[in-house]
CSV table of C-alpha atoms and ligand atoms in Angstrom, one decimal:
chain,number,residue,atom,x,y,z
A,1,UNK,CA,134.3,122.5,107.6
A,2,UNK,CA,135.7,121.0,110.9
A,3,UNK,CA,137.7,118.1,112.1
A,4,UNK,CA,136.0,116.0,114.2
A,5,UNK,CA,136.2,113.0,116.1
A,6,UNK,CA,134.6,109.6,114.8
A,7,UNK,CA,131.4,110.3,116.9
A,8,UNK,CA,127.9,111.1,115.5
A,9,UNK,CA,127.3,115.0,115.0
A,10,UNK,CA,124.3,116.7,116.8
A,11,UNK,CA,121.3,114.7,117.6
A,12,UNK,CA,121.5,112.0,114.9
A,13,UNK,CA,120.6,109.0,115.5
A,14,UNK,CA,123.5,106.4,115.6
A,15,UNK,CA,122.4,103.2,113.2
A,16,UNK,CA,126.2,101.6,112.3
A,17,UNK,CA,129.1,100.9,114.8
A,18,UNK,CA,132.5,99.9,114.1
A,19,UNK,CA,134.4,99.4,117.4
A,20,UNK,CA,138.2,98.6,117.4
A,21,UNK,CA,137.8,96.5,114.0
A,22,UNK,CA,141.1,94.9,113.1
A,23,UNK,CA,140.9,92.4,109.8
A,24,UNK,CA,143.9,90.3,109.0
A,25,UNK,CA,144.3,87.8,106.5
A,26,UNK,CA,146.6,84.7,106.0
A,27,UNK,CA,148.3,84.8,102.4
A,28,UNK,CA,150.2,82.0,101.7
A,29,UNK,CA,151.1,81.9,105.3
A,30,UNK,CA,151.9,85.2,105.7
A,31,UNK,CA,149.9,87.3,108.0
A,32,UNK,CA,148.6,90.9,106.2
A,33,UNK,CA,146.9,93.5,108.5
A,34,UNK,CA,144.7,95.6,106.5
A,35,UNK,CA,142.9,97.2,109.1
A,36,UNK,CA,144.1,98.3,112.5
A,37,UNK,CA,141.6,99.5,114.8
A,38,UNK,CA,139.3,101.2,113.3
A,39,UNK,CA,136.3,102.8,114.9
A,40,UNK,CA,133.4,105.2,113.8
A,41,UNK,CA,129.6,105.6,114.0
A,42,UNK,CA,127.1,106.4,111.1
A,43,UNK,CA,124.4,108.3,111.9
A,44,UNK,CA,120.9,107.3,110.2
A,45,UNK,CA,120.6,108.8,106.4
A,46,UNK,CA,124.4,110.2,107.0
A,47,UNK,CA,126.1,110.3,104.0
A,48,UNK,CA,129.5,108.9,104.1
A,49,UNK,CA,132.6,108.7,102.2
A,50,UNK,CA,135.9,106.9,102.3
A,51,UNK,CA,138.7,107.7,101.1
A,52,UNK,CA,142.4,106.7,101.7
A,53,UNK,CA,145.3,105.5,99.2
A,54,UNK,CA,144.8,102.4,97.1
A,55,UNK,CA,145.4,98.7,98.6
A,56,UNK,CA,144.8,100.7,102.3
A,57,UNK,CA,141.7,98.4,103.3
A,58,UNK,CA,138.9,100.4,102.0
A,59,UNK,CA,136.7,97.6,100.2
A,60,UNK,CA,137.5,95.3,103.2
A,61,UNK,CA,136.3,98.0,105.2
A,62,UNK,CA,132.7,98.2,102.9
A,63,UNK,CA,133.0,94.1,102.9
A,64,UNK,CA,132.4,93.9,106.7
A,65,UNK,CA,129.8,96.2,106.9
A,66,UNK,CA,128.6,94.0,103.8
A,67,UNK,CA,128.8,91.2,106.0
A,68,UNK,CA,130.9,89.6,103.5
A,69,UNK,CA,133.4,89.1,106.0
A,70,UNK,CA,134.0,89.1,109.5
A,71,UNK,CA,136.5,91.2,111.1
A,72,UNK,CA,139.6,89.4,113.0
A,73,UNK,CA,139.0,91.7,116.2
A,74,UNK,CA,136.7,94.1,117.1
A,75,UNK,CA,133.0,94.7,116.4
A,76,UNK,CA,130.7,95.9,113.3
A,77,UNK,CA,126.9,96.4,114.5
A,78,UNK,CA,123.8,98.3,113.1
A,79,UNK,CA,120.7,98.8,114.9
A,80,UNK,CA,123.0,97.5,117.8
A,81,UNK,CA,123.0,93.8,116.6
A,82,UNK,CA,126.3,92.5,115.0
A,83,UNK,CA,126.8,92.2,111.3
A,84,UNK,CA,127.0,88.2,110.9
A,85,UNK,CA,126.1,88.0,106.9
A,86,UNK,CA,124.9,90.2,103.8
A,87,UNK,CA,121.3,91.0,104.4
A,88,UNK,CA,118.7,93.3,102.4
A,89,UNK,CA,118.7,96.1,105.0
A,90,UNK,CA,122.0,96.3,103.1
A,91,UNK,CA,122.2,96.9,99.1
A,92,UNK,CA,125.8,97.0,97.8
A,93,UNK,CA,126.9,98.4,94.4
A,94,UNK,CA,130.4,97.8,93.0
A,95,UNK,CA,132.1,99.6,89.8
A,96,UNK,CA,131.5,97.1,87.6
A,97,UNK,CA,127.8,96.9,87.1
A,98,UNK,CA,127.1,93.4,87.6
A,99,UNK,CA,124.2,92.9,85.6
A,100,UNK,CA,123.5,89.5,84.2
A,101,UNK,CA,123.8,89.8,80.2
A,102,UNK,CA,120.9,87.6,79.3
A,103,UNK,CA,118.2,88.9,81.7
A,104,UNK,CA,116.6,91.7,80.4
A,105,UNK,CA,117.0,95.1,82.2
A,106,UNK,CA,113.2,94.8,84.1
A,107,UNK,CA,114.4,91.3,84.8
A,108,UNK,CA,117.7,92.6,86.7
A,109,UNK,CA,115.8,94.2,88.9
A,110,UNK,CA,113.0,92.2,89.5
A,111,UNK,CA,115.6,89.5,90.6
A,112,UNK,CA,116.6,91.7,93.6
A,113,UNK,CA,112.7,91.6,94.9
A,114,UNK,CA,112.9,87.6,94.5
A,115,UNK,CA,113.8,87.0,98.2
A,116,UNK,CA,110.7,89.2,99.1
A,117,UNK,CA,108.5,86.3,98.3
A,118,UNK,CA,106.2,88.9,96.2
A,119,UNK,CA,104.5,87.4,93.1
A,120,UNK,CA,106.0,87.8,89.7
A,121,UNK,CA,103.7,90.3,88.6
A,122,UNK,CA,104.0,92.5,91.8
A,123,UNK,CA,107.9,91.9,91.2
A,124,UNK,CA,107.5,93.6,88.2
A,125,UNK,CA,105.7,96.4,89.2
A,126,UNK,CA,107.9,97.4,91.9
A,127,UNK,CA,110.9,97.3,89.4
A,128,UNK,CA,109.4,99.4,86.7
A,129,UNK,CA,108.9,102.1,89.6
A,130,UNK,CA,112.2,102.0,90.5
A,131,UNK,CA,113.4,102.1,86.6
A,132,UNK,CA,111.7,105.0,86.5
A,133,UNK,CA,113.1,106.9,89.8
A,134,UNK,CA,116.1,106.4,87.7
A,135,UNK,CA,114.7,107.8,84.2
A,136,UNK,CA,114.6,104.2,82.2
A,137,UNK,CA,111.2,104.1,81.5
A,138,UNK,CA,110.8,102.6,77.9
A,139,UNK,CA,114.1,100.7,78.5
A,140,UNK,CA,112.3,97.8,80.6
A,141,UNK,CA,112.8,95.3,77.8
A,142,UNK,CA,116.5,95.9,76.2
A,143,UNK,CA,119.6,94.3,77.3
A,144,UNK,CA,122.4,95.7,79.2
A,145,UNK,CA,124.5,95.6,76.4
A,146,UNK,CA,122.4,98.0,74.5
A,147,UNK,CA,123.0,100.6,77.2
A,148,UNK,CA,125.8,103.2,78.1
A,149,UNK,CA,127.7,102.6,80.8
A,150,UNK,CA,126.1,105.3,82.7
A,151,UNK,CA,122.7,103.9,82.1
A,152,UNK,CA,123.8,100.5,83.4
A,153,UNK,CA,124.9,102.0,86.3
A,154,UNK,CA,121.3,103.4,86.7
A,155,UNK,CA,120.1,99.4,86.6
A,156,UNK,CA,122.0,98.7,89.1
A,157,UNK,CA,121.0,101.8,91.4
A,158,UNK,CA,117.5,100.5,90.3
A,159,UNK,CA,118.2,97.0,91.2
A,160,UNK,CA,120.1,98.3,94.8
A,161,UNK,CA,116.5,100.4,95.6
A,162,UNK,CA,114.4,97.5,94.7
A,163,UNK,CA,115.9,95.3,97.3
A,164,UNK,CA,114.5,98.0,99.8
A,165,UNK,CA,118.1,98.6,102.3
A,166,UNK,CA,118.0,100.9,104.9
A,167,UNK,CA,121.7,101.0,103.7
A,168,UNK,CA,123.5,101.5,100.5
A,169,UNK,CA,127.3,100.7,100.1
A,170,UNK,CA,129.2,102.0,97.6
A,171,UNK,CA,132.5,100.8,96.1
A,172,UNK,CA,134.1,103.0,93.3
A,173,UNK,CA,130.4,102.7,91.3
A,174,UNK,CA,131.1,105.8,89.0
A,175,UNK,CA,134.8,105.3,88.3
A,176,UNK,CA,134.0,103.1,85.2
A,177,UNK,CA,132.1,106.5,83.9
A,178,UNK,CA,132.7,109.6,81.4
A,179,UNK,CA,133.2,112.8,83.5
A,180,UNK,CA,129.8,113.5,82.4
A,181,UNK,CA,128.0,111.0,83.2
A,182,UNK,CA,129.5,111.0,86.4
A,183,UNK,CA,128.0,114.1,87.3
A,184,UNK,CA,125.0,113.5,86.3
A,185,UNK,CA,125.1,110.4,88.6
A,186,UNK,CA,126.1,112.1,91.7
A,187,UNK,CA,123.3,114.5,91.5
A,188,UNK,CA,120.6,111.8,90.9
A,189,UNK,CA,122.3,109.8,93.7
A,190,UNK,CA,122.1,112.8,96.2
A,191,UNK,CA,118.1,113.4,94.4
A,192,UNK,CA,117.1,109.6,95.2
A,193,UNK,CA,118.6,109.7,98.6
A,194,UNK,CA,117.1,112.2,99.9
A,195,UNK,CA,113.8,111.0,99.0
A,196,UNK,CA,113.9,107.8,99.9
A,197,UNK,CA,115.9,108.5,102.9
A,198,UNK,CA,119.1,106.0,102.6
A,199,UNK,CA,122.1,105.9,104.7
A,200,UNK,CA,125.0,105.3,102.3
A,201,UNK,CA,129.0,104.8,102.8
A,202,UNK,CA,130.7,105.4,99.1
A,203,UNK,CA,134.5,104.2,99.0
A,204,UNK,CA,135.8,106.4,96.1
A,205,UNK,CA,138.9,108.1,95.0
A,206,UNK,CA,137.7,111.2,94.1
A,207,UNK,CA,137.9,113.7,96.6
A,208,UNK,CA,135.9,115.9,94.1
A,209,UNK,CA,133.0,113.3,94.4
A,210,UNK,CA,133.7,112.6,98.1
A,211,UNK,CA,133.4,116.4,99.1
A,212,UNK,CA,130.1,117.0,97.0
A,213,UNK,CA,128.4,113.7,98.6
A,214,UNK,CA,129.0,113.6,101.4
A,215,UNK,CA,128.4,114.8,105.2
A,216,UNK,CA,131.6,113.6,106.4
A,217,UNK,CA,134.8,112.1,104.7
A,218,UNK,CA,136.9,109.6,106.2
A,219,UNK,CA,140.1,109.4,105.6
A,220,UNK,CA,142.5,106.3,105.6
A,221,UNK,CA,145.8,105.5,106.2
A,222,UNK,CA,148.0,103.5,103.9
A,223,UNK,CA,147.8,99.9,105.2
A,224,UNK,CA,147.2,98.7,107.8
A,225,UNK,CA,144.1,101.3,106.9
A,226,UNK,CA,142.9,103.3,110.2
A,227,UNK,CA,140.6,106.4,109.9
A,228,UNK,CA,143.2,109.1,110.3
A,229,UNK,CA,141.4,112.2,109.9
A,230,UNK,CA,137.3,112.8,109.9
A,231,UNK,CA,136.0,116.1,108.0
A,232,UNK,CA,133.0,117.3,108.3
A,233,UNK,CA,131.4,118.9,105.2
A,234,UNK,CA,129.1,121.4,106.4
A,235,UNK,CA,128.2,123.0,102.8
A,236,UNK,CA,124.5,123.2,102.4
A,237,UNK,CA,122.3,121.0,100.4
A,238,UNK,CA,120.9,120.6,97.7
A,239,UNK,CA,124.9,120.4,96.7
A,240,UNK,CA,125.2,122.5,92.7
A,241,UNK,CA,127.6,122.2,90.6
A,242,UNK,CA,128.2,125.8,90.8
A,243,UNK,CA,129.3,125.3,94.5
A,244,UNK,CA,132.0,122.8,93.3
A,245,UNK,CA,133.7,125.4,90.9
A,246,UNK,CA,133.7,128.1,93.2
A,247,UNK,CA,132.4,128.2,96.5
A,248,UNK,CA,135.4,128.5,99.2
A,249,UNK,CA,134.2,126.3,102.1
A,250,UNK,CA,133.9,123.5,99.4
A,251,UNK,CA,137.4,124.8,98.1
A,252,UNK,CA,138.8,124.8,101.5
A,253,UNK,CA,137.5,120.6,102.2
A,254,UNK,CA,139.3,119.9,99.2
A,255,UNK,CA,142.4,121.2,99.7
A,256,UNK,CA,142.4,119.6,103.0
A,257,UNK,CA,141.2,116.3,102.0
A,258,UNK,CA,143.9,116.9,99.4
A,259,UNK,CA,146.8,117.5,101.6
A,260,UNK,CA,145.9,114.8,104.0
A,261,UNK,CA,145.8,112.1,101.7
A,262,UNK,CA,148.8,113.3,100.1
A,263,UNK,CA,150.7,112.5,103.2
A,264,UNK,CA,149.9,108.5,102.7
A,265,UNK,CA,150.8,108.3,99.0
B,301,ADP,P1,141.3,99.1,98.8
B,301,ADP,O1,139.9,98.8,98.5
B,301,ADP,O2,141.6,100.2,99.7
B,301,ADP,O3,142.2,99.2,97.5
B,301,ADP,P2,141.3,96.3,99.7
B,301,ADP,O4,140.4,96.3,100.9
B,301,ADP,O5,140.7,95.8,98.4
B,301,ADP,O6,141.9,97.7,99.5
B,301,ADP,O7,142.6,95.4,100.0
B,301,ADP,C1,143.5,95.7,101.1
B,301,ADP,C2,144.6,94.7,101.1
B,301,ADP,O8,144.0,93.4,101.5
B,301,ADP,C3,145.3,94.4,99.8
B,301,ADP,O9,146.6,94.4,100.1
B,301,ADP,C4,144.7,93.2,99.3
B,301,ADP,O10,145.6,92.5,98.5
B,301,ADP,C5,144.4,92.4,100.6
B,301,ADP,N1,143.3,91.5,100.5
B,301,ADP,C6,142.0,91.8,100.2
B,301,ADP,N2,141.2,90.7,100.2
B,301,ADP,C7,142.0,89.7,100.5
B,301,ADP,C8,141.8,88.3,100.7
B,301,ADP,N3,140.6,87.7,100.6
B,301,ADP,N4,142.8,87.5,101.1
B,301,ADP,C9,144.1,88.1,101.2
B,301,ADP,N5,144.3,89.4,101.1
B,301,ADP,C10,143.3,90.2,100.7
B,302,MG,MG1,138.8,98.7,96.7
């Protein structure tokens, strides 16, 4: 584990920039900072997480990259070229699943290939391979509502992959799951990145989650969010469960992380 500034580590290659972002909004003619100069690179299939106290700017943060919205000052880029709207080089995933009810599981995520100007049948095609990257083969035809949560969540990983980012965002997706089941997803998210080879940034509250994921954890402020501290998780991969019970240099990012989020609460 180290500290380290918000620059890239080693030779990666840098793919997202955020230089000096700022984002304020108006509410009810009040002016609210959320962010305050915030700057940091991502390196290309860098895992990142972010972390910081609640209300401190964190999903704003993700919506920018998103291209949701636009900072007030400052500059978000990837591949050097600003971030001016959503795109498919970027796949989002929030907490709440965001399935649509009546489409049937193949069809939510044969809907994120519909842009692609594929045919139907090749739509299909490329969803039931993803479906089964996430184990839901034989579930093509059900609804979401006759799935767990946890396999929901796995649509919409499904759905996320189909779209075929460069970049996944993540905001809180497993915080709606059983312990369990969040395990579970963790691993297969860490399995399915490094196969396919995705640069994600996961917003989450666990520090738990944050330290087994990632490569480095950024940690907010309370608002107005800035990155306060950068910690490099050096622990090997493939990541094990058995390293998260007892292994000391995972032990020792925690208790860090722990401390220095502690401070903003
Ligand atoms: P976090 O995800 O860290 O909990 P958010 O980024 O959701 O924080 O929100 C940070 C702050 O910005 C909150 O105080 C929230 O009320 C405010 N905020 C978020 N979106 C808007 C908006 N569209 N208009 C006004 N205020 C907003
Ligand atoms: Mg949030």
């Amino acid at each position: 584990m180290s500290t380290s500034p918000s620059r890239l580590p080693g030779q990666a290659m840098s793919l997202i920039q955020l230089s000096n972002v700022t984002k304020r909004y108006d509410a009810a003619g009040q002016a609210l900072t959320v962010l305050s100069d915030v700057s940091f690179e991502v390196g290309e299939g860098e895992f990142i997480s972010i972390v910081g106290p609640s209300g401190c700017g964190k999903s704003t943060l993700l919506h920018t990259i998103a291209g949701f919205t636009k900072p007030t000052e400052g500059r978000v880029l990837k591949g050097g070229r600003a971030i001016e709207q959503p795109g498919p080089d970027r796949a989002v995933m929030f907490q709440e699943y965001s399935l649509y009810p009546w489409k049937t599981v193949l069809d939510n995520v044969a809907l994120a290939l519909k842009p692609k100007r594929v045919s139907r049948a090749e739509r299909e095609a490329i969803a039931r391979d993803y479906l089964r990257l996430v184990q839901l083969e034989g579930f093509e035809h059900h609804y979401p509502s006759q799935l767990s949560g946890g396999m929901q969540q796995r649509v919409s990983i499904a759905r996320c992959l189909a779209s075929g980012p460069d970049v996944i965002l993540m905001d809180e997706p497993f915080s709606a799951l059983d312990a369990l089941t969040r395990d579970l997803m963790q691993e297969e998210i860490l399995k399915i990145r490094e196969r396919e080879r995705k640069t994600v940034l996961l917003v989450t509250h666990s520090i738990d989650e944050a330290v087994f994921m990632s490569d480095r954890v950024l940690v907010m402020s309370r608002r107005p969010g800035h990155i306060k501290e950068v910690v490099t998780i050096d622990l090997p991969r493939p990541r094990t469960l058995a390293m998260r019970a007892a292994d000391p240099a995972f032990i020792a990012c925690r208790e860090r992380l722990t401390a220095s989020l502690r401070k903003e609460v």
